[in-house]
Amino acid sequence: MTVVAITGASSGIGEATARELAARGAAVVLGARRTDRLEALAGDIRRQGGRAAVRAVDVTSRDDLAALVNLAVDEFGRLDVLVGNAGISRISPVADLDVDGWSAMIDVNVRGVLHGLAAALPVFERQRRGHFVTTISTAGLKITPTMAVYAGTKNAVRTVLEGLRTESTAGWLRTTSISPGYVRTELASSIDDPDLREQIQTSMNEFALDPEAVARAIAFAIEQPADVEIGDLTIRPASQN
Ligand SMILES: NC(=O)c1ccc[n+]([C@@H]2O[C@H](COP(=O)([O-])OP(=O)(O)OC[C@H]3O[C@@H](n4cnc5c(N)ncnc54)[C@H](OP(=O)(O)O)[C@@H]3O)[C@@H](O)[C@H]2O)c1
């Protein structure tokens, strides 16, 4: 049994990943702020014979991430994988100077992932086994208007995971950065500007991937033999430019 903790498990990619991995036999440890959603998801998973534990997590709190990792160890004896997936996209043109939005993205998308690393790495070291998976974005590969700061947060995480990879060649730590293109989720709800929100929502409705596609990519990376590290995976709708 693989034990996987997932941040941002209350909707979208995180929720789909929890369902996919639980269906494949993993025990899942679910973190997000909307615990009603997490409880409902855990209930579904348990009804289908799976194992799930739930904790309220705000990834901007280092203590919350430590508690999520501890829950995995207390309930299931260890943590094999942490999926650092929680994220927000308060996108806008740089010239709008949405400093609050920038700060919020840095707090959730960058600090949130770092808090996960800080919580899980000591456990992985003790176990001599562990895997960090994170959801970054194609926004960081093809930089488009309104996405500059969002893309910057995603590329900061890309850089940190690649750095950690180069520091971790003893063979027991794996890192995977998943870069999705448009995925049909609730992500657009964090966009303040109504026109921009509508525009992104329209793209999502028109050609975005279902979150299950990303969940399957995450499962693929996790299920490789322990000596095989899938470093980067890009997964877009075939019609995305
Ligand atoms: N959808 C796309 O097109 C797309 C493309 C590339 C990358 N991504 C990335 O994929 C990841 C998942 O997003 P999604 O598309 O699945 O969107 P989503 O449906 O909005 O899910 C975002 C998740 O992040 C959680 N979250 C947000 N702020 C949080 C915080 N402070 N603490 C804990 N959890 C928090 C939310 O849970 P609560 O609100 O319950 O806390 C929710 O579960 C994000 O990192 C996003 O940047 C998405």
CSV table of C-alpha atoms and ligand atoms in Angstrom, one decimal:
chain,number,residue,atom,x,y,z
A,1,MET,CA,0.0,0.0,0.0
A,2,THR,CA,1.3,3.4,-1.0
A,3,VAL,CA,0.5,6.3,1.4
A,4,VAL,CA,-0.1,9.6,-0.4
A,5,ALA,CA,-0.8,13.0,1.1
A,6,ILE,CA,-2.4,15.5,-1.2
A,7,THR,CA,-2.8,19.3,-0.7
A,8,GLY,CA,-5.7,21.0,-2.4
A,9,ALA,CA,-7.6,17.8,-2.4
A,10,SER,CA,-11.0,19.5,-2.0
A,11,SER,CA,-11.6,20.1,-5.8
A,12,GLY,CA,-10.2,19.8,-9.3
A,13,ILE,CA,-6.9,18.1,-9.9
A,14,GLY,CA,-6.3,17.2,-6.2
A,15,GLU,CA,-9.7,15.6,-5.8
A,16,ALA,CA,-9.4,13.7,-9.0
A,17,THR,CA,-5.9,12.5,-7.9
A,18,ALA,CA,-7.2,11.3,-4.6
A,19,ARG,CA,-10.0,9.3,-6.3
A,20,GLU,CA,-7.6,7.9,-8.9
A,21,LEU,CA,-4.9,6.8,-6.4
A,22,ALA,CA,-7.4,5.4,-3.9
A,23,ALA,CA,-9.0,3.4,-6.7
A,24,ARG,CA,-5.5,2.0,-7.4
A,25,GLY,CA,-5.1,0.9,-3.8
A,26,ALA,CA,-3.3,3.9,-2.2
A,27,ALA,CA,-4.2,5.2,1.2
A,28,VAL,CA,-4.8,8.9,0.8
A,29,VAL,CA,-4.4,11.7,3.3
A,30,LEU,CA,-6.4,14.7,2.2
A,31,GLY,CA,-5.7,18.4,3.0
A,32,ALA,CA,-7.4,21.7,2.1
A,33,ARG,CA,-9.4,24.4,3.9
A,34,ARG,CA,-12.9,23.2,2.8
A,35,THR,CA,-13.2,20.2,5.2
A,36,ASP,CA,-16.8,19.5,4.2
A,37,ARG,CA,-15.6,18.7,0.7
A,38,LEU,CA,-12.8,16.6,2.1
A,39,GLU,CA,-15.1,14.6,4.4
A,40,ALA,CA,-17.5,14.0,1.5
A,41,LEU,CA,-14.6,12.8,-0.7
A,42,ALA,CA,-13.2,10.6,2.0
A,43,GLY,CA,-16.7,9.1,2.5
A,44,ASP,CA,-16.9,8.2,-1.2
A,45,ILE,CA,-13.5,6.6,-1.1
A,46,ARG,CA,-14.3,4.6,2.0
A,47,ARG,CA,-17.6,3.4,0.6
A,48,GLN,CA,-15.7,2.1,-2.4
A,49,GLY,CA,-13.4,0.1,-0.1
A,50,GLY,CA,-10.5,2.6,0.0
A,51,ARG,CA,-8.6,4.2,2.8
A,52,ALA,CA,-8.6,8.0,3.5
A,53,ALA,CA,-7.9,10.4,6.3
A,54,VAL,CA,-8.7,14.1,6.3
A,55,ARG,CA,-7.3,17.3,7.9
A,56,ALA,CA,-8.0,21.0,7.6
A,57,VAL,CA,-4.9,22.5,5.9
A,58,ASP,CA,-4.0,26.0,4.9
A,59,VAL,CA,-0.8,25.6,3.1
A,60,THR,CA,0.4,29.1,4.1
A,61,SER,CA,0.8,27.6,7.6
A,62,ARG,CA,3.9,25.5,8.1
A,63,ASP,CA,2.3,23.8,11.1
A,64,ASP,CA,-0.7,22.7,9.0
A,65,LEU,CA,1.6,20.8,6.6
A,66,ALA,CA,3.5,19.2,9.5
A,67,ALA,CA,0.1,18.1,10.9
A,68,LEU,CA,-0.9,16.6,7.5
A,69,VAL,CA,2.3,14.6,7.3
A,70,ASN,CA,2.0,13.5,10.9
A,71,LEU,CA,-1.6,12.3,10.2
A,72,ALA,CA,-0.3,10.1,7.4
A,73,VAL,CA,2.4,8.6,9.7
A,74,ASP,CA,-0.1,8.1,12.6
A,75,GLU,CA,-2.9,6.6,10.5
A,76,PHE,CA,-1.0,4.6,8.0
A,77,GLY,CA,2.5,4.2,9.4
A,78,ARG,CA,4.5,6.2,6.9
A,79,LEU,CA,4.3,8.7,4.0
A,80,ASP,CA,5.4,7.6,0.6
A,81,VAL,CA,4.4,10.5,-1.6
A,82,LEU,CA,3.4,14.2,-1.0
A,83,VAL,CA,1.5,15.8,-3.8
A,84,GLY,CA,1.9,19.5,-3.3
A,85,ASN,CA,-1.0,20.6,-5.5
A,86,ALA,CA,-2.8,23.4,-3.7
A,87,GLY,CA,-2.7,26.6,-5.8
A,88,ILE,CA,-4.4,29.8,-6.8
A,89,SER,CA,-4.3,31.9,-10.0
A,90,ARG,CA,-5.0,35.5,-9.1
A,91,ILE,CA,-3.8,36.4,-12.6
A,92,SER,CA,-3.8,40.0,-14.1
A,93,PRO,CA,-1.5,42.1,-16.2
A,94,VAL,CA,1.6,43.2,-14.3
A,95,ALA,CA,0.7,46.8,-14.9
A,96,ASP,CA,-2.5,46.4,-12.8
A,97,LEU,CA,-0.1,46.2,-9.8
A,98,ASP,CA,-2.3,43.7,-7.9
A,99,VAL,CA,0.3,43.4,-5.2
A,100,ASP,CA,-2.1,41.6,-2.8
A,101,GLY,CA,-2.8,39.0,-5.6
A,102,TRP,CA,0.9,38.5,-6.2
A,103,SER,CA,1.5,38.0,-2.4
A,104,ALA,CA,-1.3,35.6,-2.2
A,105,MET,CA,0.1,33.5,-5.1
A,106,ILE,CA,3.6,33.6,-3.6
A,107,ASP,CA,2.2,32.5,-0.2
A,108,VAL,CA,0.1,29.6,-1.6
A,109,ASN,CA,1.9,28.5,-4.7
A,110,VAL,CA,5.5,28.9,-3.5
A,111,ARG,CA,5.5,29.0,0.3
A,112,GLY,CA,2.8,26.3,0.4
A,113,VAL,CA,5.0,23.9,-1.5
A,114,LEU,CA,8.0,24.7,0.5
A,115,HIS,CA,6.1,24.1,3.7
A,116,GLY,CA,5.2,20.7,2.3
A,117,LEU,CA,8.9,20.0,1.6
A,118,ALA,CA,9.9,21.1,5.1
A,119,ALA,CA,7.3,18.8,6.6
A,120,ALA,CA,7.9,15.7,4.5
A,121,LEU,CA,11.6,15.7,4.0
A,122,PRO,CA,12.6,14.6,7.6
A,123,VAL,CA,10.1,11.7,7.3
A,124,PHE,CA,11.4,10.7,3.9
A,125,GLU,CA,14.9,10.8,5.2
A,126,ARG,CA,14.0,8.7,8.2
A,127,GLN,CA,12.3,6.2,5.9
A,128,ARG,CA,15.1,6.4,3.2
A,129,ARG,CA,12.2,6.6,0.8
A,130,GLY,CA,9.9,9.4,-0.4
A,131,HIS,CA,8.5,11.2,-3.5
A,132,PHE,CA,7.6,14.8,-3.9
A,133,VAL,CA,5.1,15.5,-6.7
A,134,THR,CA,3.9,19.0,-7.5
A,135,THR,CA,1.4,20.6,-9.8
A,136,ILE,CA,3.1,23.5,-11.6
A,137,SER,CA,1.9,24.7,-15.0
A,138,THR,CA,2.5,25.1,-18.8
A,139,ALA,CA,2.0,28.8,-17.9
A,140,GLY,CA,5.6,28.6,-16.8
A,141,LEU,CA,6.8,27.1,-20.2
A,142,LYS,CA,4.9,29.5,-22.6
A,143,ILE,CA,4.6,32.8,-20.9
A,144,THR,CA,1.4,34.6,-21.9
A,145,PRO,CA,-0.1,38.0,-21.0
A,146,THR,CA,-1.8,38.2,-17.5
A,147,MET,CA,0.1,35.1,-16.3
A,148,ALA,CA,3.5,36.6,-15.5
A,149,VAL,CA,3.5,36.4,-11.8
A,150,TYR,CA,1.5,33.2,-11.6
A,151,ALA,CA,4.0,31.6,-14.1
A,152,GLY,CA,6.8,33.0,-11.9
A,153,THR,CA,5.5,31.2,-8.8
A,154,LYS,CA,5.2,27.9,-10.8
A,155,ASN,CA,8.7,28.3,-12.2
A,156,ALA,CA,10.1,29.0,-8.7
A,157,VAL,CA,8.7,25.6,-7.7
A,158,ARG,CA,10.1,24.0,-10.9
A,159,THR,CA,13.5,25.4,-9.9
A,160,VAL,CA,13.3,24.3,-6.3
A,161,LEU,CA,12.4,20.7,-7.2
A,162,GLU,CA,15.1,20.5,-9.8
A,163,GLY,CA,17.6,21.8,-7.2
A,164,LEU,CA,16.4,19.3,-4.6
A,165,ARG,CA,16.8,16.5,-7.3
A,166,THR,CA,20.4,17.4,-7.9
A,167,GLU,CA,21.0,17.3,-4.1
A,168,SER,CA,19.3,14.0,-3.7
A,169,THR,CA,21.3,11.4,-5.7
A,170,ALA,CA,21.5,8.8,-3.0
A,171,GLY,CA,18.6,7.1,-4.8
A,172,TRP,CA,15.8,7.2,-2.2
A,173,LEU,CA,14.2,10.5,-3.0
A,174,ARG,CA,12.2,11.2,-6.2
A,175,THR,CA,10.8,14.5,-7.4
A,176,THR,CA,8.2,15.0,-10.1
A,177,SER,CA,6.9,18.3,-11.5
A,178,ILE,CA,3.7,18.0,-13.5
A,179,SER,CA,2.9,20.9,-15.9
A,180,PRO,CA,-0.8,20.8,-16.9
A,181,GLY,CA,-2.2,23.1,-19.6
A,182,TYR,CA,-5.9,24.0,-19.3
A,183,VAL,CA,-7.8,21.7,-17.0
A,184,ARG,CA,-11.5,22.0,-16.2
A,185,THR,CA,-11.5,22.9,-12.5
A,186,GLU,CA,-12.5,25.7,-10.1
A,187,LEU,CA,-9.2,27.5,-10.5
A,188,ALA,CA,-10.7,30.5,-12.4
A,189,SER,CA,-12.7,31.3,-9.3
A,190,SER,CA,-9.6,32.9,-7.7
A,191,ILE,CA,-9.3,35.5,-10.6
A,192,ASP,CA,-10.6,38.9,-9.3
A,193,ASP,CA,-11.2,40.6,-12.7
A,194,PRO,CA,-14.6,39.4,-13.9
A,195,ASP,CA,-13.7,39.8,-17.7
A,196,LEU,CA,-10.5,37.8,-17.3
A,197,ARG,CA,-12.3,35.2,-15.2
A,198,GLU,CA,-15.0,34.8,-17.9
A,199,GLN,CA,-12.3,34.5,-20.6
A,200,ILE,CA,-10.4,31.8,-18.7
A,201,GLN,CA,-13.7,30.0,-17.8
A,202,THR,CA,-14.6,30.0,-21.5
A,203,SER,CA,-11.3,28.5,-22.5
A,204,MET,CA,-11.8,25.9,-19.8
A,205,ASN,CA,-15.3,25.0,-21.0
A,206,GLU,CA,-14.2,24.9,-24.6
A,207,PHE,CA,-11.1,22.7,-24.6
A,208,ALA,CA,-9.7,22.0,-21.2
A,209,LEU,CA,-8.8,18.5,-20.0
A,210,ASP,CA,-10.7,16.7,-17.4
A,211,PRO,CA,-8.8,16.7,-14.1
A,212,GLU,CA,-8.7,12.9,-14.3
A,213,ALA,CA,-6.1,13.2,-17.2
A,214,VAL,CA,-3.7,14.9,-14.8
A,215,ALA,CA,-4.5,12.4,-12.0
A,216,ARG,CA,-3.5,9.6,-14.4
A,217,ALA,CA,-0.2,11.3,-15.1
A,218,ILE,CA,0.5,11.6,-11.4
A,219,ALA,CA,-0.4,8.0,-10.9
A,220,PHE,CA,2.0,7.1,-13.7
A,221,ALA,CA,4.9,8.9,-12.0
A,222,ILE,CA,4.2,7.4,-8.6
A,223,GLU,CA,3.8,3.8,-9.9
A,224,GLN,CA,7.2,3.7,-11.6
A,225,PRO,CA,9.7,1.3,-9.9
A,226,ALA,CA,11.5,3.0,-7.0
A,227,ASP,CA,14.7,3.6,-9.1
A,228,VAL,CA,12.8,5.4,-11.9
A,229,GLU,CA,12.2,9.1,-11.5
A,230,ILE,CA,9.8,10.9,-13.8
A,231,GLY,CA,11.2,14.4,-13.4
A,232,ASP,CA,8.9,16.5,-15.6
A,233,LEU,CA,5.6,15.8,-17.3
A,234,THR,CA,3.8,18.2,-19.5
A,235,ILE,CA,0.1,17.4,-20.2
A,236,ARG,CA,-2.0,19.7,-22.4
A,237,PRO,CA,-5.3,19.4,-24.3
A,238,ALA,CA,-4.2,18.4,-27.8
A,239,SER,CA,-5.9,21.6,-29.1
A,240,GLN,CA,-4.1,24.0,-26.8
A,241,ASN,CA,-1.6,26.3,-28.6
B,1,LIG,N1,-6.9,24.2,-13.9
B,1,LIG,C1,-5.8,24.4,-14.7
B,1,LIG,O1,-6.0,24.8,-15.8
B,1,LIG,C2,-4.4,24.3,-14.1
B,1,LIG,C3,-3.4,24.3,-15.1
B,1,LIG,C4,-2.1,24.2,-14.6
B,1,LIG,C5,-1.8,24.1,-13.3
B,1,LIG,N2,-2.9,24.0,-12.4
B,1,LIG,C6,-2.5,23.9,-10.9
B,1,LIG,O2,-3.2,22.8,-10.4
B,1,LIG,C7,-3.3,22.9,-9.0
B,1,LIG,C8,-4.7,22.6,-8.6
B,1,LIG,O3,-5.6,23.5,-9.1
B,1,LIG,P1,-7.0,23.1,-9.8
B,1,LIG,O4,-7.0,23.5,-11.2
B,1,LIG,O5,-7.4,21.8,-9.4
B,1,LIG,O6,-8.0,24.2,-9.1
B,1,LIG,P2,-9.1,24.2,-8.0
B,1,LIG,O7,-10.2,23.3,-8.4
B,1,LIG,O8,-9.4,25.6,-7.7
B,1,LIG,O9,-8.3,23.5,-6.8
B,1,LIG,C9,-7.4,24.3,-6.0
B,1,LIG,C10,-7.2,23.5,-4.7
B,1,LIG,O10,-6.2,24.3,-3.9
B,1,LIG,C11,-6.7,24.4,-2.6
B,1,LIG,N3,-6.2,25.6,-2.0
B,1,LIG,C12,-6.2,26.9,-2.4
B,1,LIG,N4,-5.7,27.7,-1.5
B,1,LIG,C13,-5.3,26.9,-0.5
B,1,LIG,C14,-4.7,27.1,0.8
B,1,LIG,N5,-4.3,28.4,1.2
B,1,LIG,N6,-4.5,26.1,1.6
B,1,LIG,C15,-4.8,24.9,1.2
B,1,LIG,N7,-5.4,24.6,0.1
B,1,LIG,C16,-5.6,25.6,-0.8
B,1,LIG,C17,-8.2,24.5,-2.8
B,1,LIG,O11,-8.9,24.0,-1.6
B,1,LIG,P3,-9.6,24.9,-0.5
B,1,LIG,O12,-10.1,26.1,-1.2
B,1,LIG,O13,-10.6,24.0,0.1
B,1,LIG,O14,-8.5,25.2,0.5
B,1,LIG,C18,-8.5,23.5,-3.9
B,1,LIG,O15,-8.6,22.2,-3.3
B,1,LIG,C19,-3.0,24.4,-8.7
B,1,LIG,O16,-1.7,24.4,-8.2
B,1,LIG,C20,-3.0,25.1,-10.1
B,1,LIG,O17,-2.2,26.2,-10.1
B,1,LIG,C21,-4.1,24.1,-12.8
